[in-house]
């Protein structure tokens, strides 16, 4: 029987063949995967783990922190700060970047993560996930500050996520395609389960939170009304809707069978650029989606070309099956052009 390839062997063989990964990055991926295994174990304890529910603290986003948000953040810090591969790291759960303690050697990579995305679903036992992204620290031996992280998404050297669902699955890209791993819980090992994940260019499935429809800008309303018109409308085919309210779960579905995931900005706050975070949600997911043959924009431009201005800045998100994202992005570009005339 052809035995499954474990993550360690996959990384060693990738380093040997393709050189798109060095020792430090290989170790970083291993220890992030190990942290995700620990988070998976806590998440699956549910009520029995005494770690559900909220704390009485809020994060920089102004969101009440779940106990598991804080625990997952600590697990990722403990797993990565000592390895000598990081110059610094940043997290959705920490206002400022985390400097590597003086007792540890510093490396050339910057790690960004959302330790437990979708954590509002935790208390109702719905899938959540960890999203991670790696940049190069370009400041040589300079101290890491917020500016060190403010690099456009195309500078990422690695991105991935781990979905804590019925099975625990990890998606990984190093810029040469997307490969999928499934956690063998008895062995405690991520096993390669799919090479070269590809998103179908066409789709009939969309993920949007429809409850904000009355606040949308016209191009978003136009796009969704055409989807709802189905085969009787200009699109000439019927569409189906899904919304988990956990980005990792919604994006994993479109990677697996096609679809679009959209979280637009809306008119409730014209100054707001969107809801989701650029650096550790939209950019890593965009890297994965593009590497799988999909497309990702903020409605007006390629997501990974955006020059970040703040570590926790938010952005509108349109990602998934290429042909569909081209349509919705064109509608937004046409609207923006009319507004500027
Ligand atoms: P809403 C989870 O909090 C999250 O950041 C994403 O994972 C998810 O797609 C979105 O927010 C859900 O937002 O407005 O539907 O609760």
mmCIF file of C-alpha atoms and ligand atoms in Angstrom:
data_model
loop_
_atom_site.group_PDB
_atom_site.id
_atom_site.type_symbol
_atom_site.label_atom_id
_atom_site.label_comp_id
_atom_site.label_asym_id
_atom_site.label_seq_id
_atom_site.Cartn_x
_atom_site.Cartn_y
_atom_site.Cartn_z
ATOM 1 C CA UNK A 1 0.000 0.000 0.000
ATOM 2 C CA UNK A 2 1.354 3.419 -0.977
ATOM 3 C CA UNK A 3 1.966 5.034 2.441
ATOM 4 C CA UNK A 4 0.943 8.646 2.923
ATOM 5 C CA UNK A 5 3.709 11.293 2.918
ATOM 6 C CA UNK A 6 4.000 13.023 6.318
ATOM 7 C CA UNK A 7 4.614 16.782 6.481
ATOM 8 C CA UNK A 8 8.274 16.420 7.514
ATOM 9 C CA UNK A 9 9.117 14.231 4.508
ATOM 10 C CA UNK A 10 7.130 16.546 2.197
ATOM 11 C CA UNK A 11 9.148 19.555 3.390
ATOM 12 C CA UNK A 12 12.518 17.741 3.198
ATOM 13 C CA UNK A 13 11.784 16.548 -0.350
ATOM 14 C CA UNK A 14 10.526 20.000 -1.412
ATOM 15 C CA UNK A 15 13.713 21.574 -0.043
ATOM 16 C CA UNK A 16 15.859 18.960 -1.809
ATOM 17 C CA UNK A 17 14.107 19.351 -5.166
ATOM 18 C CA UNK A 18 12.952 22.912 -5.493
ATOM 19 C CA UNK A 19 14.960 25.090 -3.125
ATOM 20 C CA UNK A 20 11.854 27.267 -2.543
ATOM 21 C CA UNK A 21 12.389 26.609 1.139
ATOM 22 C CA UNK A 22 15.424 26.848 3.438
ATOM 23 C CA UNK A 23 16.102 25.160 6.804
ATOM 24 C CA UNK A 24 14.651 28.045 8.810
ATOM 25 C CA UNK A 25 11.407 28.191 6.821
ATOM 26 C CA UNK A 26 11.084 24.391 6.946
ATOM 27 C CA UNK A 27 11.431 24.452 10.747
ATOM 28 C CA UNK A 28 8.992 27.359 10.988
ATOM 29 C CA UNK A 29 6.335 25.423 9.054
ATOM 30 C CA UNK A 30 6.927 22.349 11.250
ATOM 31 C CA UNK A 31 6.498 24.269 14.519
ATOM 32 C CA UNK A 32 3.435 26.166 13.264
ATOM 33 C CA UNK A 33 1.893 22.816 12.251
ATOM 34 C CA UNK A 34 2.749 21.430 15.712
ATOM 35 C CA UNK A 35 0.994 24.436 17.309
ATOM 36 C CA UNK A 36 -2.058 23.803 15.117
ATOM 37 C CA UNK A 37 -2.131 20.193 16.353
ATOM 38 C CA UNK A 38 -2.243 21.475 19.942
ATOM 39 C CA UNK A 39 -4.999 23.977 19.083
ATOM 40 C CA UNK A 40 -6.938 21.201 17.327
ATOM 41 C CA UNK A 41 -6.769 19.099 20.504
ATOM 42 C CA UNK A 42 -8.135 21.960 22.642
ATOM 43 C CA UNK A 43 -10.851 22.891 20.142
ATOM 44 C CA UNK A 44 -12.086 19.286 19.984
ATOM 45 C CA UNK A 45 -12.405 19.060 23.800
ATOM 46 C CA UNK A 46 -15.461 21.365 23.679
ATOM 47 C CA UNK A 47 -17.316 21.550 26.987
ATOM 48 C CA UNK A 48 -14.994 18.942 28.488
ATOM 49 C CA UNK A 49 -11.957 21.197 28.196
ATOM 50 C CA UNK A 50 -13.227 24.026 30.380
ATOM 51 C CA UNK A 51 -11.906 26.505 27.803
ATOM 52 C CA UNK A 52 -15.107 27.649 26.097
ATOM 53 C CA UNK A 53 -16.727 31.003 26.631
ATOM 54 C CA UNK A 54 -15.394 34.547 26.693
ATOM 55 C CA UNK A 55 -12.878 36.398 28.802
ATOM 56 C CA UNK A 56 -13.620 39.888 30.123
ATOM 57 C CA UNK A 57 -11.023 41.403 27.787
ATOM 58 C CA UNK A 58 -11.285 42.815 24.272
ATOM 59 C CA UNK A 59 -8.624 42.738 21.553
ATOM 60 C CA UNK A 60 -7.338 45.586 19.427
ATOM 61 C CA UNK A 61 -10.253 44.934 17.070
ATOM 62 C CA UNK A 62 -12.666 45.776 19.896
ATOM 63 C CA UNK A 63 -13.893 42.157 19.907
ATOM 64 C CA UNK A 64 -14.497 40.244 23.148
ATOM 65 C CA UNK A 65 -11.748 37.625 23.361
ATOM 66 C CA UNK A 66 -12.723 34.000 23.748
ATOM 67 C CA UNK A 67 -10.648 31.910 26.134
ATOM 68 C CA UNK A 68 -9.530 29.881 23.110
ATOM 69 C CA UNK A 69 -8.458 33.053 21.237
ATOM 70 C CA UNK A 70 -5.952 33.804 23.981
ATOM 71 C CA UNK A 71 -4.904 30.171 24.453
ATOM 72 C CA UNK A 72 -4.348 29.704 20.696
ATOM 73 C CA UNK A 73 -2.300 32.892 20.549
ATOM 74 C CA UNK A 74 -0.106 31.684 23.454
ATOM 75 C CA UNK A 75 0.338 28.255 21.853
ATOM 76 C CA UNK A 76 1.606 29.870 18.634
ATOM 77 C CA UNK A 77 3.973 32.214 20.522
ATOM 78 C CA UNK A 78 5.388 29.347 22.632
ATOM 79 C CA UNK A 79 5.865 27.207 19.506
ATOM 80 C CA UNK A 80 7.709 29.772 17.408
ATOM 81 C CA UNK A 81 9.566 32.382 19.502
ATOM 82 C CA UNK A 82 12.627 30.178 20.345
ATOM 83 C CA UNK A 83 13.407 28.681 16.909
ATOM 84 C CA UNK A 84 15.871 31.285 15.649
ATOM 85 C CA UNK A 85 13.917 31.700 12.414
ATOM 86 C CA UNK A 86 11.856 34.769 13.320
ATOM 87 C CA UNK A 87 12.733 38.457 13.584
ATOM 88 C CA UNK A 88 9.269 39.074 14.979
ATOM 89 C CA UNK A 89 5.621 38.148 14.801
ATOM 90 C CA UNK A 90 2.207 39.797 14.725
ATOM 91 C CA UNK A 91 -1.201 38.510 15.716
ATOM 92 C CA UNK A 92 -4.812 39.612 15.480
ATOM 93 C CA UNK A 93 -4.895 39.202 19.268
ATOM 94 C CA UNK A 94 -1.947 41.533 19.999
ATOM 95 C CA UNK A 95 -2.020 45.284 19.347
ATOM 96 C CA UNK A 96 1.727 45.582 18.810
ATOM 97 C CA UNK A 97 4.199 43.298 17.021
ATOM 98 C CA UNK A 98 5.877 40.740 19.282
ATOM 99 C CA UNK A 99 9.657 41.086 19.532
ATOM 100 C CA UNK A 100 11.602 37.859 19.962
ATOM 101 C CA UNK A 101 12.871 37.698 23.593
ATOM 102 C CA UNK A 102 16.569 38.544 23.939
ATOM 103 C CA UNK A 103 17.436 35.037 25.150
ATOM 104 C CA UNK A 104 16.542 33.601 21.738
ATOM 105 C CA UNK A 105 18.409 34.029 18.414
ATOM 106 C CA UNK A 106 16.631 36.079 15.767
ATOM 107 C CA UNK A 107 16.056 35.012 12.178
ATOM 108 C CA UNK A 108 15.010 36.561 8.931
ATOM 109 C CA UNK A 109 11.288 35.756 8.825
ATOM 110 C CA UNK A 110 8.208 37.575 10.064
ATOM 111 C CA UNK A 111 5.204 35.468 11.079
ATOM 112 C CA UNK A 112 1.666 36.884 11.092
ATOM 113 C CA UNK A 113 -1.395 34.959 12.219
ATOM 114 C CA UNK A 114 -5.003 34.974 13.210
ATOM 115 C CA UNK A 115 -4.734 32.307 15.894
ATOM 116 C CA UNK A 116 -8.382 31.318 15.933
ATOM 117 C CA UNK A 117 -10.457 32.844 13.155
ATOM 118 C CA UNK A 118 -14.221 32.544 13.478
ATOM 119 C CA UNK A 119 -13.952 32.015 17.220
ATOM 120 C CA UNK A 120 -17.507 33.353 17.713
ATOM 121 C CA UNK A 121 -18.490 29.921 16.347
ATOM 122 C CA UNK A 122 -16.581 28.023 19.023
ATOM 123 C CA UNK A 123 -19.390 28.039 21.601
ATOM 124 C CA UNK A 124 -21.824 26.592 19.049
ATOM 125 C CA UNK A 125 -19.421 23.870 17.847
ATOM 126 C CA UNK A 126 -18.973 25.191 14.313
ATOM 127 C CA UNK A 127 -15.637 24.931 12.446
ATOM 128 C CA UNK A 128 -12.930 27.506 13.160
ATOM 129 C CA UNK A 129 -9.373 27.874 11.929
ATOM 130 C CA UNK A 130 -5.862 29.299 12.216
ATOM 131 C CA UNK A 131 -4.529 31.506 9.398
ATOM 132 C CA UNK A 132 -0.789 32.168 9.013
ATOM 133 C CA UNK A 133 1.487 34.154 6.719
ATOM 134 C CA UNK A 134 5.277 34.560 6.431
ATOM 135 C CA UNK A 135 7.214 37.585 5.137
ATOM 136 C CA UNK A 136 10.942 38.247 4.937
ATOM 137 C CA UNK A 137 12.335 40.789 7.417
ATOM 138 C CA UNK A 138 14.071 43.282 5.144
ATOM 139 C CA UNK A 139 15.530 45.388 7.958
ATOM 140 C CA UNK A 140 18.612 43.184 8.500
ATOM 141 C CA UNK A 141 19.392 43.290 12.237
ATOM 142 C CA UNK A 142 17.235 46.307 12.956
ATOM 143 C CA UNK A 143 14.620 46.012 15.667
ATOM 144 C CA UNK A 144 11.255 44.870 14.301
ATOM 145 C CA UNK A 145 8.514 47.457 14.432
ATOM 146 C CA UNK A 146 5.065 47.776 12.848
ATOM 147 C CA UNK A 147 6.632 49.118 9.668
ATOM 148 C CA UNK A 148 8.598 45.862 9.227
ATOM 149 C CA UNK A 149 5.307 44.062 8.582
ATOM 150 C CA UNK A 150 3.730 46.601 6.207
ATOM 151 C CA UNK A 151 4.574 44.706 3.016
ATOM 152 C CA UNK A 152 2.116 43.964 0.174
ATOM 153 C CA UNK A 153 0.771 40.431 -0.054
ATOM 154 C CA UNK A 154 2.884 39.501 -3.078
ATOM 155 C CA UNK A 155 5.932 39.611 -0.748
ATOM 156 C CA UNK A 156 4.693 36.574 1.217
ATOM 157 C CA UNK A 157 7.014 33.548 1.056
ATOM 158 C CA UNK A 158 4.506 31.164 2.623
ATOM 159 C CA UNK A 159 0.857 31.162 3.647
ATOM 160 C CA UNK A 160 -1.486 28.581 5.040
ATOM 161 C CA UNK A 161 -4.416 27.807 7.223
ATOM 162 C CA UNK A 162 -5.583 24.964 9.434
ATOM 163 C CA UNK A 163 -9.303 24.187 9.538
ATOM 164 C CA UNK A 164 -10.588 22.544 12.741
ATOM 165 C CA UNK A 165 -13.598 20.766 11.305
ATOM 166 C CA UNK A 166 -14.817 17.149 11.281
ATOM 167 C CA UNK A 167 -11.200 16.519 10.266
ATOM 168 C CA UNK A 168 -8.287 18.868 10.863
ATOM 169 C CA UNK A 169 -6.919 19.979 7.498
ATOM 170 C CA UNK A 170 -4.016 22.258 6.621
ATOM 171 C CA UNK A 171 -3.550 24.062 3.299
ATOM 172 C CA UNK A 172 -0.065 25.296 2.463
ATOM 173 C CA UNK A 173 1.524 27.346 -0.314
ATOM 174 C CA UNK A 174 5.173 28.332 -0.815
ATOM 175 C CA UNK A 175 4.416 30.064 -4.097
ATOM 176 C CA UNK A 176 4.521 26.876 -6.207
ATOM 177 C CA UNK A 177 0.912 25.702 -5.898
ATOM 178 C CA UNK A 178 -1.262 24.613 -2.979
ATOM 179 C CA UNK A 179 -1.011 21.273 -1.187
ATOM 180 C CA UNK A 180 -3.438 19.841 1.382
ATOM 181 C CA UNK A 181 -2.715 17.841 4.539
ATOM 182 C CA UNK A 182 -4.998 16.002 6.938
ATOM 183 C CA UNK A 183 -4.121 15.400 10.587
ATOM 184 C CA UNK A 184 -3.761 11.708 11.446
ATOM 185 C CA UNK A 185 -4.835 12.176 15.056
ATOM 186 C CA UNK A 186 -3.628 8.774 16.288
ATOM 187 C CA UNK A 187 -0.128 9.355 14.867
ATOM 188 C CA UNK A 188 -0.200 13.108 15.592
ATOM 189 C CA UNK A 189 1.061 13.750 12.041
ATOM 190 C CA UNK A 190 -0.183 15.903 9.160
ATOM 191 C CA UNK A 191 -0.345 13.610 6.108
ATOM 192 C CA UNK A 192 -0.247 14.915 2.519
ATOM 193 C CA UNK A 193 -3.714 14.234 1.100
ATOM 194 C CA UNK A 194 -3.833 16.376 -2.055
ATOM 195 C CA UNK A 195 -1.154 17.915 -4.311
ATOM 196 C CA UNK A 196 -1.910 20.901 -6.539
ATOM 197 C CA UNK A 197 -5.315 22.028 -5.260
ATOM 198 C CA UNK A 198 -7.188 23.855 -8.047
ATOM 199 C CA UNK A 199 -10.261 26.136 -7.828
ATOM 200 C CA UNK A 200 -12.730 25.665 -10.740
ATOM 201 C CA UNK A 201 -12.880 28.915 -12.774
ATOM 202 C CA UNK A 202 -16.690 28.779 -12.896
ATOM 203 C CA UNK A 203 -19.039 28.334 -9.947
ATOM 204 C CA UNK A 204 -22.673 28.360 -8.895
ATOM 205 C CA UNK A 205 -22.032 28.916 -5.186
ATOM 206 C CA UNK A 206 -21.454 32.124 -3.234
ATOM 207 C CA UNK A 207 -20.731 32.973 0.398
ATOM 208 C CA UNK A 208 -21.966 36.402 1.491
ATOM 209 C CA UNK A 209 -23.587 37.677 4.702
ATOM 210 C CA UNK A 210 -26.894 38.819 3.149
ATOM 211 C CA UNK A 211 -28.123 40.528 6.343
ATOM 212 C CA UNK A 212 -26.227 43.718 5.453
ATOM 213 C CA UNK A 213 -27.816 43.917 1.976
ATOM 214 C CA UNK A 214 -29.625 47.199 2.668
ATOM 215 C CA UNK A 215 -26.254 48.857 3.390
ATOM 216 C CA UNK A 216 -24.411 47.698 0.261
ATOM 217 C CA UNK A 217 -23.079 50.023 -2.424
ATOM 218 C CA UNK A 218 -24.805 49.718 -5.865
ATOM 219 C CA UNK A 219 -22.290 47.376 -7.592
ATOM 220 C CA UNK A 220 -22.624 44.815 -4.799
ATOM 221 C CA UNK A 221 -26.427 45.047 -4.957
ATOM 222 C CA UNK A 222 -26.305 44.654 -8.763
ATOM 223 C CA UNK A 223 -24.043 41.610 -8.553
ATOM 224 C CA UNK A 224 -26.100 39.767 -5.930
ATOM 225 C CA UNK A 225 -29.435 40.579 -7.579
ATOM 226 C CA UNK A 226 -28.118 38.938 -10.754
ATOM 227 C CA UNK A 227 -27.123 35.841 -8.747
ATOM 228 C CA UNK A 228 -30.597 35.721 -7.165
ATOM 229 C CA UNK A 229 -32.259 36.098 -10.604
ATOM 230 C CA UNK A 230 -30.673 32.775 -11.515
ATOM 231 C CA UNK A 231 -31.419 31.218 -14.923
ATOM 232 C CA UNK A 232 -34.148 33.820 -15.562
ATOM 233 C CA UNK A 233 -31.641 36.663 -15.225
ATOM 234 C CA UNK A 234 -28.507 37.914 -17.033
ATOM 235 C CA UNK A 235 -26.289 35.191 -15.595
ATOM 236 C CA UNK A 236 -28.436 32.449 -17.147
ATOM 237 C CA UNK A 237 -27.818 29.945 -14.363
ATOM 238 C CA UNK A 238 -28.986 29.296 -10.817
ATOM 239 C CA UNK A 239 -26.764 29.929 -7.793
ATOM 240 C CA UNK A 240 -26.672 28.474 -4.288
ATOM 241 C CA UNK A 241 -25.652 30.309 -1.093
ATOM 242 C CA UNK A 242 -23.557 29.181 1.855
ATOM 243 C CA UNK A 243 -22.385 31.252 4.876
ATOM 244 C CA UNK A 244 -20.545 29.631 7.827
ATOM 245 C CA UNK A 245 -19.343 32.984 9.259
ATOM 246 C CA UNK A 246 -15.926 31.389 9.650
ATOM 247 C CA UNK A 247 -13.630 32.624 6.866
ATOM 248 C CA UNK A 248 -11.400 29.540 7.018
ATOM 249 C CA UNK A 249 -14.409 27.224 6.536
ATOM 250 C CA UNK A 250 -15.952 29.350 3.753
ATOM 251 C CA UNK A 251 -12.645 29.679 1.882
ATOM 252 C CA UNK A 252 -11.825 25.983 2.335
ATOM 253 C CA UNK A 253 -15.115 25.104 0.641
ATOM 254 C CA UNK A 254 -14.345 27.245 -2.412
ATOM 255 C CA UNK A 255 -10.846 25.759 -2.627
ATOM 256 C CA UNK A 256 -12.393 22.311 -2.532
ATOM 257 C CA UNK A 257 -15.305 22.726 -4.999
ATOM 258 C CA UNK A 258 -15.266 26.307 -6.297
ATOM 259 C CA UNK A 259 -17.259 29.324 -5.194
ATOM 260 C CA UNK A 260 -16.778 32.904 -4.088
ATOM 261 C CA UNK A 261 -16.311 34.387 -0.628
ATOM 262 C CA UNK A 262 -17.261 38.076 -0.408
ATOM 263 C CA UNK A 263 -17.215 40.514 2.502
ATOM 264 C CA UNK A 264 -17.764 43.983 0.973
ATOM 265 C CA UNK A 265 -17.445 47.364 2.629
ATOM 266 C CA UNK A 266 -20.818 49.068 3.054
ATOM 267 C CA UNK A 267 -22.455 52.439 3.643
ATOM 268 C CA UNK A 268 -22.770 52.129 7.422
ATOM 269 C CA UNK A 269 -19.280 53.640 7.668
ATOM 270 C CA UNK A 270 -18.043 55.175 4.378
ATOM 271 C CA UNK A 271 -14.608 55.648 5.977
ATOM 272 C CA UNK A 272 -14.241 51.926 6.726
ATOM 273 C CA UNK A 273 -12.282 49.938 4.144
ATOM 274 C CA UNK A 274 -14.003 46.662 5.126
ATOM 275 C CA UNK A 275 -14.424 44.223 8.002
ATOM 276 C CA UNK A 276 -11.779 41.534 7.501
ATOM 277 C CA UNK A 277 -8.099 42.138 8.243
ATOM 278 C CA UNK A 278 -5.651 42.552 5.368
ATOM 279 C CA UNK A 279 -2.385 41.290 6.850
ATOM 280 C CA UNK A 280 -3.388 38.018 8.532
ATOM 281 C CA UNK A 281 -6.714 37.121 6.928
ATOM 282 C CA UNK A 282 -7.090 38.530 3.396
ATOM 283 C CA UNK A 283 -3.448 38.365 2.255
ATOM 284 C CA UNK A 284 -2.636 34.768 3.283
ATOM 285 C CA UNK A 285 -5.982 33.565 1.938
ATOM 286 C CA UNK A 286 -5.369 35.517 -1.300
ATOM 287 C CA UNK A 287 -1.937 33.917 -1.735
ATOM 288 C CA UNK A 288 -3.512 30.466 -1.384
ATOM 289 C CA UNK A 289 -6.476 31.293 -3.656
ATOM 290 C CA UNK A 290 -4.239 32.727 -6.423
ATOM 291 C CA UNK A 291 -1.843 29.782 -6.203
ATOM 292 C CA UNK A 292 -4.877 27.498 -6.672
ATOM 293 C CA UNK A 293 -5.869 29.353 -9.858
ATOM 294 C CA UNK A 294 -8.445 31.656 -8.270
ATOM 295 C CA UNK A 295 -8.567 35.439 -7.979
ATOM 296 C CA UNK A 296 -8.700 37.863 -5.036
ATOM 297 C CA UNK A 297 -9.408 41.596 -5.041
ATOM 298 C CA UNK A 298 -10.694 44.306 -2.732
ATOM 299 C CA UNK A 299 -13.315 45.066 -5.397
ATOM 300 C CA UNK A 300 -11.026 47.491 -7.213
ATOM 301 C CA UNK A 301 -7.512 46.014 -7.322
ATOM 302 C CA UNK A 302 -5.597 42.776 -6.788
ATOM 303 C CA UNK A 303 -5.573 42.122 -3.031
ATOM 304 C CA UNK A 304 -1.884 41.236 -2.914
ATOM 305 C CA UNK A 305 -0.874 44.518 -4.582
ATOM 306 C CA UNK A 306 -2.318 46.641 -1.756
ATOM 307 C CA UNK A 307 0.364 48.552 0.156
ATOM 308 C CA UNK A 308 -0.615 48.218 3.847
ATOM 309 C CA UNK A 309 -0.637 51.370 5.978
ATOM 310 C CA UNK A 310 -1.460 49.809 9.372
ATOM 311 C CA UNK A 311 -0.845 46.376 10.879
ATOM 312 C CA UNK A 312 -4.508 45.772 11.716
ATOM 313 C CA UNK A 313 -6.053 47.521 8.751
ATOM 314 C CA UNK A 314 -9.252 46.128 7.336
ATOM 315 C CA UNK A 315 -10.191 45.476 3.707
ATOM 316 C CA UNK A 316 -13.117 44.468 1.510
ATOM 317 C CA UNK A 317 -12.707 40.882 0.312
ATOM 318 C CA UNK A 318 -13.760 39.315 -3.025
ATOM 319 C CA UNK A 319 -12.065 35.952 -3.598
ATOM 320 C CA UNK A 320 -12.636 32.603 -5.296
ATOM 321 C CA UNK A 321 -13.480 31.256 -8.744
ATOM 322 C CA UNK A 322 -11.696 33.460 -11.257
ATOM 323 C CA UNK A 323 -14.507 34.107 -13.732
ATOM 324 C CA UNK A 324 -16.912 35.141 -10.958
ATOM 325 C CA UNK A 325 -14.460 37.470 -9.214
ATOM 326 C CA UNK A 326 -13.717 39.110 -12.588
ATOM 327 C CA UNK A 327 -17.448 39.929 -12.939
ATOM 328 C CA UNK A 328 -17.969 41.398 -9.464
ATOM 329 C CA UNK A 329 -14.679 43.317 -9.598
ATOM 330 C CA UNK A 330 -15.594 44.783 -13.011
ATOM 331 C CA UNK A 331 -18.934 46.013 -11.597
ATOM 332 C CA UNK A 332 -17.101 47.769 -8.741
ATOM 333 C CA UNK A 333 -14.515 49.303 -11.086
ATOM 334 C CA UNK A 334 -17.258 50.581 -13.434
ATOM 335 C CA UNK A 335 -19.100 52.124 -10.451
ATOM 336 C CA UNK A 336 -15.929 53.776 -9.142
ATOM 337 C CA UNK A 337 -15.230 55.248 -12.596
ATOM 338 C CA UNK A 338 -18.780 56.687 -12.772
ATOM 339 C CA UNK A 339 -18.348 58.233 -9.308
ATOM 340 C CA UNK A 340 -15.138 59.951 -10.324
ATOM 341 C CA UNK A 341 -16.609 61.393 -13.578
HETATM 342 P P1 LIG B 1 -20.204 38.156 10.282
HETATM 343 C C1 LIG B 1 -15.025 35.813 12.024
HETATM 344 O O1 LIG B 1 -15.205 36.713 13.111
HETATM 345 C C2 LIG B 1 -14.736 36.646 10.793
HETATM 346 O O2 LIG B 1 -13.618 37.440 11.011
HETATM 347 C C3 LIG B 1 -14.557 35.741 9.594
HETATM 348 O O3 LIG B 1 -13.989 34.517 9.925
HETATM 349 C C4 LIG B 1 -15.961 35.580 9.058
HETATM 350 O O4 LIG B 1 -16.011 35.359 7.655
HETATM 351 C C5 LIG B 1 -16.610 36.919 9.400
HETATM 352 O O5 LIG B 1 -15.891 37.464 10.501
HETATM 353 C C6 LIG B 1 -18.063 36.738 9.799
HETATM 354 O O6 LIG B 1 -18.632 38.015 9.886
HETATM 355 O O7 LIG B 1 -20.489 39.625 10.033
HETATM 356 O O8 LIG B 1 -20.999 37.259 9.378
HETATM 357 O O9 LIG B 1 -20.276 37.734 11.714
#
